[in-house]
CSV table of C-alpha atoms in Angstrom, one decimal:
chain,number,residue,atom,x,y,z
A,263,MET,CA,64.1,-72.1,-13.3
A,264,GLY,CA,62.1,-72.6,-9.8
A,265,HIS,CA,58.6,-71.8,-9.1
A,266,HIS,CA,58.1,-70.2,-5.8
A,267,ILE,CA,55.0,-70.6,-4.0
A,268,CYS,CA,54.3,-68.4,-0.6
A,269,VAL,CA,51.5,-69.7,1.6
A,270,SER,CA,50.2,-66.8,3.6
A,271,ILE,CA,47.1,-66.1,6.0
A,272,VAL,CA,44.5,-63.8,4.9
A,273,GLY,CA,44.6,-60.5,6.7
A,274,CYS,CA,48.3,-59.9,6.9
A,275,GLU,CA,47.8,-56.5,5.7
A,276,ARG,CA,44.8,-55.6,7.5
A,277,VAL,CA,45.6,-56.7,10.9
A,278,PRO,CA,47.8,-54.6,13.1
A,279,ASN,CA,49.5,-57.7,14.8
A,280,GLY,CA,53.3,-58.5,15.0
A,281,TYR,CA,52.8,-61.9,13.4
A,282,PHE,CA,50.8,-60.6,10.2
A,283,ARG,CA,53.4,-58.0,9.7
A,284,ILE,CA,55.8,-60.6,9.8
A,285,LYS,CA,53.6,-62.4,7.0
A,286,ALA,CA,53.3,-59.4,5.0
A,287,GLU,CA,57.2,-58.9,4.9
A,288,GLN,CA,57.8,-62.3,3.8
A,289,GLU,CA,55.2,-61.8,0.7
A,290,ARG,CA,57.3,-58.5,-0.2
A,291,ILE,CA,60.5,-60.5,-0.1
A,292,VAL,CA,59.0,-63.4,-2.2
A,293,GLU,CA,58.0,-60.6,-4.8
A,294,ALA,CA,61.2,-59.0,-4.7
A,295,GLY,CA,63.3,-62.2,-5.4
A,296,ARG,CA,64.2,-63.2,-8.7
A,297,VAL,CA,62.0,-66.6,-8.6
A,298,PRO,CA,58.8,-66.7,-10.3
A,299,TRP,CA,56.5,-66.7,-7.9
A,300,THR,CA,52.9,-67.2,-6.6
A,301,ILE,CA,51.3,-66.3,-3.3
A,302,VAL,CA,48.6,-68.7,-2.0
A,303,ARG,CA,46.5,-66.4,0.9
A,304,ALA,CA,44.2,-68.6,2.9
A,305,THR,CA,42.0,-68.0,5.6
A,306,GLN,CA,42.3,-69.7,9.1
A,307,PHE,CA,42.2,-73.4,9.0
A,308,HIS,CA,39.4,-75.6,10.3
A,309,GLU,CA,42.3,-78.0,12.0
A,310,PHE,CA,43.9,-74.7,14.0
A,311,ILE,CA,40.3,-73.6,15.6
A,312,ALA,CA,39.7,-77.2,16.3
A,313,ALA,CA,43.2,-77.6,18.3
A,314,ILE,CA,42.8,-74.2,19.7
A,315,LEU,CA,39.4,-75.5,21.1
A,316,ALA,CA,40.6,-79.1,22.3
A,317,GLN,CA,43.3,-77.3,24.3
A,318,ALA,CA,40.6,-74.8,25.8
A,319,GLY,CA,38.5,-77.8,26.5
A,320,ARG,CA,39.8,-78.7,29.6
A,321,TRP,CA,38.4,-75.7,31.3
A,322,ARG,CA,34.7,-75.7,32.4
A,323,VAL,CA,34.0,-71.9,31.7
A,324,LEU,CA,36.2,-69.9,29.2
A,325,PRO,CA,35.8,-66.4,27.9
A,326,MET,CA,35.8,-66.3,24.2
A,327,PRO,CA,36.6,-63.4,22.2
A,328,ARG,CA,33.7,-62.7,19.6
A,329,VAL,CA,35.4,-61.9,15.9
A,330,PRO,CA,34.1,-63.0,12.5
A,331,LEU,CA,36.3,-65.7,10.7
A,332,GLN,CA,36.2,-67.5,7.4
A,333,THR,CA,37.7,-71.0,8.1
A,334,VAL,CA,38.7,-73.5,5.6
A,335,SER,CA,39.9,-76.8,5.4
A,336,ALA,CA,43.8,-77.3,5.3
A,337,GLU,CA,43.0,-80.2,2.6
A,338,GLU,CA,41.0,-78.1,0.4
A,339,VAL,CA,44.4,-75.4,0.8
A,340,ALA,CA,46.7,-78.1,-0.2
A,341,ARG,CA,44.8,-78.8,-3.2
A,342,ALA,CA,44.9,-75.2,-4.4
A,343,VAL,CA,48.9,-75.1,-3.7
A,344,ALA,CA,49.3,-78.4,-5.8
A,345,ASP,CA,47.3,-76.8,-8.7
A,346,ALA,CA,49.3,-73.3,-8.2
A,347,ALA,CA,52.5,-75.6,-8.5
A,348,GLU,CA,51.3,-77.4,-11.7
A,349,ALA,CA,50.2,-74.2,-13.4
A,350,PRO,CA,52.4,-71.3,-14.5
A,351,PRO,CA,53.7,-68.7,-12.2
A,352,ARG,CA,51.1,-66.0,-11.8
A,353,HIS,CA,53.4,-63.2,-10.3
A,354,GLY,CA,50.1,-62.6,-8.1
A,355,ARG,CA,48.0,-63.9,-5.6
A,356,ILE,CA,45.4,-66.7,-5.1
A,357,GLU,CA,43.0,-66.1,-2.2
A,358,ILE,CA,41.1,-69.2,-0.8
A,359,ALA,CA,38.5,-69.0,1.9
A,360,GLY,CA,36.1,-71.1,3.9
A,361,PRO,CA,32.3,-71.2,2.6
A,362,GLU,CA,30.9,-69.2,5.5
A,363,ILE,CA,31.6,-66.3,7.7
A,364,ILE,CA,30.9,-67.2,11.0
A,365,ASP,CA,32.1,-65.6,14.6
A,366,THR,CA,34.7,-67.7,16.9
A,367,LEU,CA,31.6,-67.9,19.6
A,368,GLU,CA,29.5,-70.1,17.1
A,369,LEU,CA,32.5,-71.9,16.4
A,370,ALA,CA,33.1,-72.9,20.1
A,371,ARG,CA,29.7,-73.7,20.5
A,372,THR,CA,29.4,-75.9,17.2
A,373,TRP,CA,33.1,-77.5,18.2
A,374,ARG,CA,31.0,-78.2,22.0
A,375,SER,CA,27.8,-79.9,20.7
A,376,ILE,CA,29.6,-82.4,18.0
A,377,THR,CA,32.6,-83.3,20.6
A,378,GLY,CA,30.2,-83.5,23.5
A,379,ARG,CA,32.4,-81.3,25.9
A,380,ARG,CA,30.4,-79.5,28.4
A,381,THR,CA,32.8,-76.1,28.3
A,382,LEU,CA,30.7,-73.0,28.5
A,383,PHE,CA,32.0,-70.2,26.4
A,384,LEU,CA,31.2,-66.7,27.4
A,385,PRO,CA,31.6,-63.6,25.2
A,386,LEU,CA,34.6,-61.6,25.9
A,387,PRO,CA,35.4,-58.3,24.0
A,388,LEU,CA,38.3,-57.9,22.4
A,389,PRO,CA,39.9,-54.5,23.1
A,390,GLY,CA,42.2,-52.2,21.0
A,391,LYS,CA,43.3,-51.9,17.2
A,392,LEU,CA,43.7,-55.8,16.9
A,393,GLY,CA,40.0,-56.3,18.3
A,394,ARG,CA,38.3,-53.5,15.9
A,395,ALA,CA,40.5,-54.8,12.9
A,396,LEU,CA,39.3,-58.7,13.6
A,397,ARG,CA,35.7,-57.2,14.3
A,398,ALA,CA,35.7,-55.4,10.8
A,399,GLY,CA,36.4,-58.7,9.2
A,400,ALA,CA,40.2,-58.6,8.9
A,401,ALA,CA,40.4,-62.0,9.1
A,402,THR,CA,38.0,-62.9,6.3
A,403,GLU,CA,38.2,-62.7,2.5
A,404,LYS,CA,34.8,-62.2,1.0
A,405,ARG,CA,35.6,-62.7,-2.4
A,406,PRO,CA,38.3,-65.1,-2.8
A,407,HIS,CA,39.3,-66.5,-6.3
A,408,ILE,CA,38.6,-69.8,-4.6
A,409,LEU,CA,35.8,-70.5,-2.1
A,410,GLY,CA,36.0,-73.9,-0.1
A,411,THR,CA,32.8,-76.2,0.0
A,412,THR,CA,33.4,-77.9,3.3
A,413,ARG,CA,31.7,-76.2,6.5
A,414,PHE,CA,33.2,-76.2,9.8
A,415,ALA,CA,30.8,-78.2,11.0
A,416,VAL,CA,30.7,-80.9,8.4
A,417,TRP,CA,34.2,-81.3,8.5
A,418,LEU,CA,34.3,-81.6,12.5
A,419,LYS,CA,31.7,-84.3,12.2
A,420,ASP,CA,33.9,-86.2,9.6
A,421,LYS,CA,37.4,-85.7,10.9
A,422,GLY,CA,37.5,-83.6,13.7
A,423,LYS,CA,36.7,-86.6,16.3
A,424,THR,CA,39.7,-88.8,15.1
A,425,MET,CA,42.2,-85.9,15.3
A,426,PRO,CA,45.0,-86.7,18.2
A,427,ASP,CA,44.0,-84.4,21.1
A,428,GLU,CA,47.2,-84.1,23.0
A,429,HIS,CA,46.3,-81.2,24.8
A,430,PHE,CA,43.3,-82.4,26.4
A,431,ASP,CA,43.9,-84.9,29.2
A,432,GLY,CA,40.1,-86.3,29.2
A,433,LYS,CA,39.4,-84.9,32.5
A,434,GLU,CA,37.4,-81.7,33.3
A,435,ARG,CA,37.9,-79.3,36.1
A,436,SER,CA,36.1,-79.9,39.0
A,437,ASP,CA,32.7,-78.4,40.3
A,438,THR,CA,34.9,-76.2,42.6
A,439,GLY,CA,36.3,-75.0,39.5
A,440,LEU,CA,33.1,-74.4,37.9
A,441,ASP,CA,31.5,-72.6,40.7
A,442,THR,CA,34.5,-70.2,40.9
A,443,ALA,CA,34.2,-69.4,37.3
A,444,LEU,CA,30.5,-69.0,37.4
A,445,LEU,CA,30.8,-66.6,40.5
A,446,LEU,CA,33.5,-64.3,38.8
A,447,SER,CA,31.1,-64.2,35.7
A,448,PHE,CA,28.0,-63.3,38.0
A,449,GLU,CA,30.2,-60.6,39.8
A,450,ALA,CA,30.9,-59.0,36.2
A,451,GLU,CA,27.3,-58.9,35.6
A,452,ARG,CA,26.2,-57.8,39.0
A,453,PRO,CA,26.3,-53.8,38.4
A,454,ARG,CA,24.3,-54.2,35.2
A,455,LEU,CA,21.9,-56.6,36.6
A,456,LEU,CA,21.2,-54.0,39.5
A,457,ARG,CA,20.6,-51.6,36.9
A,458,VAL,CA,18.0,-53.6,35.4
A,459,ALA,CA,16.4,-54.5,38.5
A,460,TYR,CA,16.3,-50.8,39.8
A,461,ALA,CA,14.8,-49.2,36.6
A,462,ILE,CA,11.9,-51.8,37.0
A,463,VAL,CA,11.0,-51.8,40.7
A,464,GLY,CA,12.6,-48.0,41.7
A,465,SER,CA,14.1,-49.6,44.9
A,466,VAL,CA,17.5,-50.4,45.5
A,467,ALA,CA,16.5,-53.1,48.5
A,468,GLU,CA,14.2,-54.7,46.1
A,469,ALA,CA,16.8,-54.3,43.2
A,470,GLU,CA,19.5,-56.0,45.2
A,471,ASP,CA,16.9,-58.9,46.5
A,472,CYS,CA,16.3,-59.6,42.7
A,473,VAL,CA,19.6,-59.9,41.9
A,474,GLN,CA,20.6,-62.4,44.5
A,475,GLU,CA,17.8,-64.4,43.9
A,476,ALA,CA,19.0,-64.7,40.3
A,477,TRP,CA,22.4,-65.9,41.5
A,478,LEU,CA,20.9,-68.4,43.8
A,479,ARG,CA,18.6,-69.9,40.8
A,480,LEU,CA,21.8,-70.1,38.9
A,481,GLN,CA,23.4,-72.2,41.6
A,482,ARG,CA,20.7,-74.6,41.9
A,483,MET,CA,20.9,-75.3,38.0
A,484,LYS,CA,22.0,-78.9,37.6
A,485,ASP,CA,24.2,-78.0,34.2
A,486,PRO,CA,24.9,-74.5,34.1
A,487,VAL,CA,27.2,-74.7,31.1
A,488,ALA,CA,23.8,-75.7,29.3
A,489,ILE,CA,23.2,-71.9,29.3
A,490,ARG,CA,23.8,-70.6,25.7
A,491,ASP,CA,24.5,-66.9,26.4
A,492,LEU,CA,24.7,-66.1,30.1
A,493,THR,CA,24.3,-62.6,30.2
A,494,ALA,CA,20.7,-62.8,28.0
A,495,TRP,CA,19.6,-65.8,30.6
A,496,LEU,CA,20.7,-63.8,34.1
A,497,THR,CA,19.0,-60.5,32.3
A,498,THR,CA,15.9,-62.2,31.6
A,499,THR,CA,15.6,-63.9,34.9
A,500,VAL,CA,16.3,-60.6,36.7
A,501,GLY,CA,13.6,-59.1,34.5
A,502,ARG,CA,11.0,-61.6,35.6
A,503,LEU,CA,11.8,-61.4,39.4
A,504,ALA,CA,11.9,-57.4,39.2
A,505,LEU,CA,8.4,-58.0,37.4
A,506,ASP,CA,6.9,-60.0,40.1
A,507,ALA,CA,8.5,-57.6,42.7
A,508,LEU,CA,7.1,-54.6,41.2
A,509,GLY,CA,3.3,-56.0,41.4
A,510,SER,CA,3.7,-56.5,45.2
A,511,ALA,CA,5.6,-53.3,45.7
A,512,ARG,CA,2.8,-51.5,43.9
A,513,ALA,CA,0.3,-53.0,46.1
A,514,ARG,CA,2.2,-51.7,49.4
A,515,ARG,CA,2.6,-48.2,47.6
A,516,GLU,CA,-1.2,-48.1,47.7
A,517,HIS,CA,-1.2,-48.1,51.7
A,518,TYR,CA,1.9,-45.5,51.7
A,519,VAL,CA,1.3,-42.4,53.6
A,520,GLY,CA,2.2,-39.4,51.2
A,521,THR,CA,3.8,-39.6,48.2
A,522,TRP,CA,6.3,-42.5,47.2
A,523,SER,CA,9.2,-41.6,45.0
A,524,PRO,CA,12.0,-44.0,43.6
A,525,GLU,CA,15.0,-44.3,45.7
A,526,PRO,CA,18.0,-42.5,44.2
A,527,LEU,CA,20.6,-44.9,42.7
A,528,VAL,CA,24.0,-43.2,43.3
A,529,GLU,CA,26.2,-46.3,43.2
A,530,ASP,CA,29.0,-47.0,40.5
A,531,THR,CA,27.7,-48.2,37.2
A,532,GLY,CA,30.5,-50.9,37.1
A,533,THR,CA,31.7,-49.8,33.7
A,534,SER,CA,35.1,-48.3,32.7
A,535,ASP,CA,33.7,-46.9,29.7
A,536,PRO,CA,32.7,-43.0,30.1
A,537,ALA,CA,30.4,-43.3,27.3
A,538,GLU,CA,28.6,-46.2,28.5
A,539,ARG,CA,28.2,-44.4,32.0
A,540,VAL,CA,26.9,-41.3,31.0
A,541,ALA,CA,24.3,-43.3,28.7
A,542,LEU,CA,23.4,-45.5,31.9
A,543,ASP,CA,23.0,-42.6,34.3
A,544,GLU,CA,20.7,-40.8,31.6
A,545,SER,CA,18.8,-43.9,30.9
A,546,VAL,CA,17.9,-44.6,34.7
A,547,SER,CA,17.9,-41.1,35.8
A,548,MET,CA,15.4,-40.0,38.7
A,549,ALA,CA,13.4,-37.8,36.4
A,550,LEU,CA,13.1,-40.8,34.1
A,551,MET,CA,11.9,-43.2,36.9
A,552,ILE,CA,9.2,-40.4,38.0
A,553,VAL,CA,7.9,-40.9,34.6
A,554,LEU,CA,8.0,-44.6,34.5
A,555,GLU,CA,5.7,-44.7,37.8
A,556,ARG,CA,2.7,-43.6,35.4
A,557,LEU,CA,3.2,-46.9,33.3
A,558,SER,CA,2.0,-50.2,33.8
A,559,ALA,CA,3.9,-52.8,35.0
A,560,ALA,CA,4.1,-54.4,31.7
A,561,GLU,CA,5.0,-51.2,29.6
A,562,ARG,CA,7.2,-50.2,32.1
A,563,THR,CA,9.1,-53.7,32.1
A,564,ALA,CA,8.9,-53.7,28.2
A,565,PHE,CA,10.2,-50.2,27.7
A,566,LEU,CA,13.2,-50.8,29.8
A,567,LEU,CA,14.2,-54.4,28.7
A,568,HIS,CA,14.0,-53.3,25.2
A,569,ASP,CA,14.7,-49.9,24.8
A,570,VAL,CA,17.4,-49.2,27.6
A,571,PHE,CA,18.9,-52.7,28.3
A,572,GLY,CA,18.8,-54.0,24.7
A,573,LEU,CA,16.9,-57.3,24.7
A,574,SER,CA,15.3,-58.6,21.7
A,575,PHE,CA,11.4,-58.4,21.8
A,576,ASP,CA,11.2,-62.3,21.7
A,577,GLU,CA,13.6,-62.4,24.7
A,578,VAL,CA,11.1,-59.5,26.6
A,579,ALA,CA,8.2,-61.6,25.7
A,580,SER,CA,9.1,-64.6,27.9
A,581,VAL,CA,9.7,-62.3,30.5
A,582,VAL,CA,6.2,-60.3,30.7
A,583,GLY,CA,4.2,-63.2,29.4
A,584,ARG,CA,3.1,-61.6,26.2
A,585,THR,CA,3.7,-62.6,22.3
A,586,PRO,CA,6.6,-60.3,20.7
A,587,ALA,CA,3.8,-58.3,18.8
A,588,ALA,CA,2.2,-57.6,22.0
A,589,VAL,CA,5.6,-56.6,23.5
A,590,ARG,CA,6.2,-54.4,20.6
A,591,GLN,CA,2.9,-52.5,21.4
A,592,LEU,CA,4.0,-52.1,25.0
A,593,ALA,CA,7.1,-50.6,24.1
A,594,SER,CA,5.5,-48.2,21.8
A,595,ARG,CA,3.1,-47.0,24.1
A,596,ALA,CA,5.6,-46.5,26.9
A,597,ARG,CA,8.0,-44.8,24.5
A,598,LYS,CA,5.4,-42.2,24.1
A,599,HIS,CA,4.8,-41.6,27.5
A,600,VAL,CA,8.4,-41.3,28.0
A,601,GLU,CA,8.9,-38.9,25.4
A,602,GLN,CA,6.0,-36.5,26.7
A,603,GLY,CA,7.5,-36.5,30.1
A,604,ARG,CA,11.0,-35.5,28.9
A,605,PRO,CA,12.2,-31.8,28.4
A,606,ARG,CA,12.0,-30.7,25.0
A,607,PHE,CA,15.5,-29.1,25.4
A,608,ALA,CA,17.8,-30.7,27.8
A,609,PRO,CA,20.0,-28.1,29.8
A,610,THR,CA,23.7,-28.2,30.0
A,611,ARG,CA,25.5,-28.9,33.1
A,612,ALA,CA,26.7,-25.1,33.2
A,613,GLU,CA,23.0,-24.0,32.9
A,614,GLN,CA,22.1,-26.5,35.7
A,615,ARG,CA,24.6,-25.3,38.2
A,616,GLU,CA,23.7,-21.6,37.5
A,617,LEU,CA,20.0,-22.7,38.2
A,618,VAL,CA,21.0,-24.5,41.6
A,619,HIS,CA,23.0,-21.5,42.3
A,620,ALA,CA,20.2,-18.6,41.9
A,621,PHE,CA,17.6,-20.8,43.6
A,622,ALA,CA,19.9,-21.5,46.6
A,623,THR,CA,20.8,-17.8,46.8
A,624,ALA,CA,16.9,-16.5,46.6
A,625,CYS,CA,16.1,-19.2,49.5
A,626,GLN,CA,18.6,-17.8,51.7
A,627,GLU,CA,17.6,-14.2,50.8
A,628,GLY,CA,14.4,-15.1,51.1
A,629,ASP,CA,13.4,-13.5,47.8
A,630,LEU,CA,10.0,-15.2,47.2
A,631,GLU,CA,9.4,-13.0,43.8
A,632,LYS,CA,12.9,-14.5,42.6
A,633,LEU,CA,12.1,-18.1,43.5
A,634,VAL,CA,8.9,-17.7,41.5
A,635,SER,CA,10.5,-16.4,38.7
A,636,LEU,CA,13.1,-19.4,38.6
A,637,LEU,CA,10.4,-21.9,38.8
A,638,ASP,CA,8.2,-23.3,36.0
A,639,PRO,CA,4.3,-22.1,36.3
A,640,GLU,CA,3.5,-26.2,36.3
A,641,VAL,CA,6.4,-27.2,38.8
A,642,VAL,CA,5.2,-30.1,40.8
A,643,TRP,CA,6.8,-30.6,44.4
A,644,ARG,CA,7.1,-34.2,46.1
A,645,GLY,CA,8.2,-35.2,48.9
A,646,ASP,CA,9.3,-38.7,50.4
A,647,GLY,CA,10.7,-38.8,54.0
A,648,GLY,CA,10.7,-42.6,53.9
A,649,GLY,CA,8.9,-42.6,57.4
A,650,LYS,CA,12.2,-40.9,58.8
A,651,VAL,CA,11.5,-36.8,58.5
A,652,SER,CA,8.4,-34.6,57.9
A,653,THR,CA,7.8,-33.9,54.3
A,654,VAL,CA,4.9,-32.7,52.0
A,655,PRO,CA,2.0,-35.2,52.6
A,656,GLU,CA,0.7,-34.9,49.3
A,657,THR,CA,1.7,-33.6,45.6
A,658,ARG,CA,1.6,-29.6,45.1
A,659,GLN,CA,1.9,-27.8,42.0
A,660,GLY,CA,2.0,-24.1,40.8
A,661,ALA,CA,5.4,-22.0,41.1
A,662,GLU,CA,4.0,-19.8,43.9
A,663,THR,CA,2.9,-22.8,46.1
A,664,VAL,CA,6.4,-24.5,45.7
A,665,ALA,CA,8.3,-21.1,46.3
A,666,ARG,CA,6.6,-20.4,49.6
A,667,GLY,CA,7.2,-24.2,50.8
A,668,ALA,CA,11.2,-23.7,49.9
A,669,ALA,CA,11.5,-20.5,51.7
A,670,ARG,CA,9.8,-21.9,54.8
A,671,ILE,CA,12.5,-25.1,54.6
A,672,HIS,CA,15.1,-22.8,54.5
A,673,THR,CA,14.0,-20.4,57.4
A,674,GLY,CA,13.5,-23.9,59.4
A,675,SER,CA,9.6,-24.1,59.5
A,676,PRO,CA,8.0,-27.5,59.3
A,677,ALA,CA,8.2,-28.7,55.5
A,678,GLY,CA,4.8,-31.0,55.9
A,679,SER,CA,2.8,-28.4,53.7
A,680,ALA,CA,3.3,-25.5,51.7
A,681,ASP,CA,1.2,-23.4,54.6
A,682,GLY,CA,3.8,-24.5,57.3
A,683,ARG,CA,1.6,-27.3,58.8
A,684,GLY,CA,4.1,-30.5,59.0
A,685,GLN,CA,3.3,-34.3,59.0
A,686,ARG,CA,5.6,-37.2,59.8
A,687,ARG,CA,5.5,-39.7,57.3
A,688,SER,CA,5.2,-43.4,58.0
A,689,GLY,CA,7.5,-46.0,55.9
A,690,PRO,CA,6.1,-48.5,53.3
A,691,ARG,CA,3.6,-50.8,55.0
A,692,ALA,CA,2.6,-54.1,53.7
A,693,ALA,CA,-1.0,-54.5,52.4
């Protein structure tokens, strides 16, 4: 009587993909057969990953899906199969896996470092059921019967360089191809970078200048493929530029006639994820921008880059020129100021629409008493005409004062003050 040994790939029952479903069906056929059997399940081979990377190595810039793998040497799998063949049939499975769980991006960077290739690997999200399954560890076996001993880096240094490379032609793509790839990668990041810069400086024009300067600096780099994480590098660079711009902008605003307010940002966020779009809109809302004006430049930058845009304290420290511990304190102080400036109970969209309608109706009817009842007793009126229209020359506070001013605006009276006097604003002037 023979001994049927089936070699399969771990994850065939956990990954929603046609190839893995076929492997699972193959295992069921083996189990249902009359021949004594043993199934050897292995995680992905070092050799397979190296071959894929060698094929991709012809490109200077390459998107790489980031999922955890547990690669193992094919030689160790072959040894496990030979041992299984010499042993009695198990009528069960033997799992063999690599000695470490490491994501594909790190595997690619290891391959680049050891082989000396110059390919720039960019993290790429893998969507859908397949992406969720792989990110959850469907291609790993955390508690195998047999654990390999050869790590991918060690195996690659020993044998990877001697592997025949049938796909790599020894020629890298031209600089034109690299420039195109960098431009596409940068444009994909541009909406987020604009949000980072705008949140710090509060001006769309200055934010766009910061983002453009970051692109020029990226172009001037002699070896852009040496950047380990392009997204983090761009975010850090834009953060530094915006922090510098904020210092000079605040100096100019000291000579600004009237009350300076952040410019409304109404452009598309550049994301197709509705949840992420809502989060961005909330994180960089006009109300928050007003609150941020009370913070120091360092506090504002630390809070935004860490709490809103997700940079680590070490990365933020390189932007503001402080230690990570000092940055942590800056963010903590800023967080307290921001929480104090936020409403305790956020209104719903329906409540907001109802309030706006009631306010507009009271203005149209000249109902001062109704206007006062709709406003918070401590309501603040700020006006910023940008040097183009008459507006309130200074901040006004109080429900009755604001109500009278709003009523005068509706009736066509000058908006310069709550008592009817107008003043034309000049725009920002250099210090």
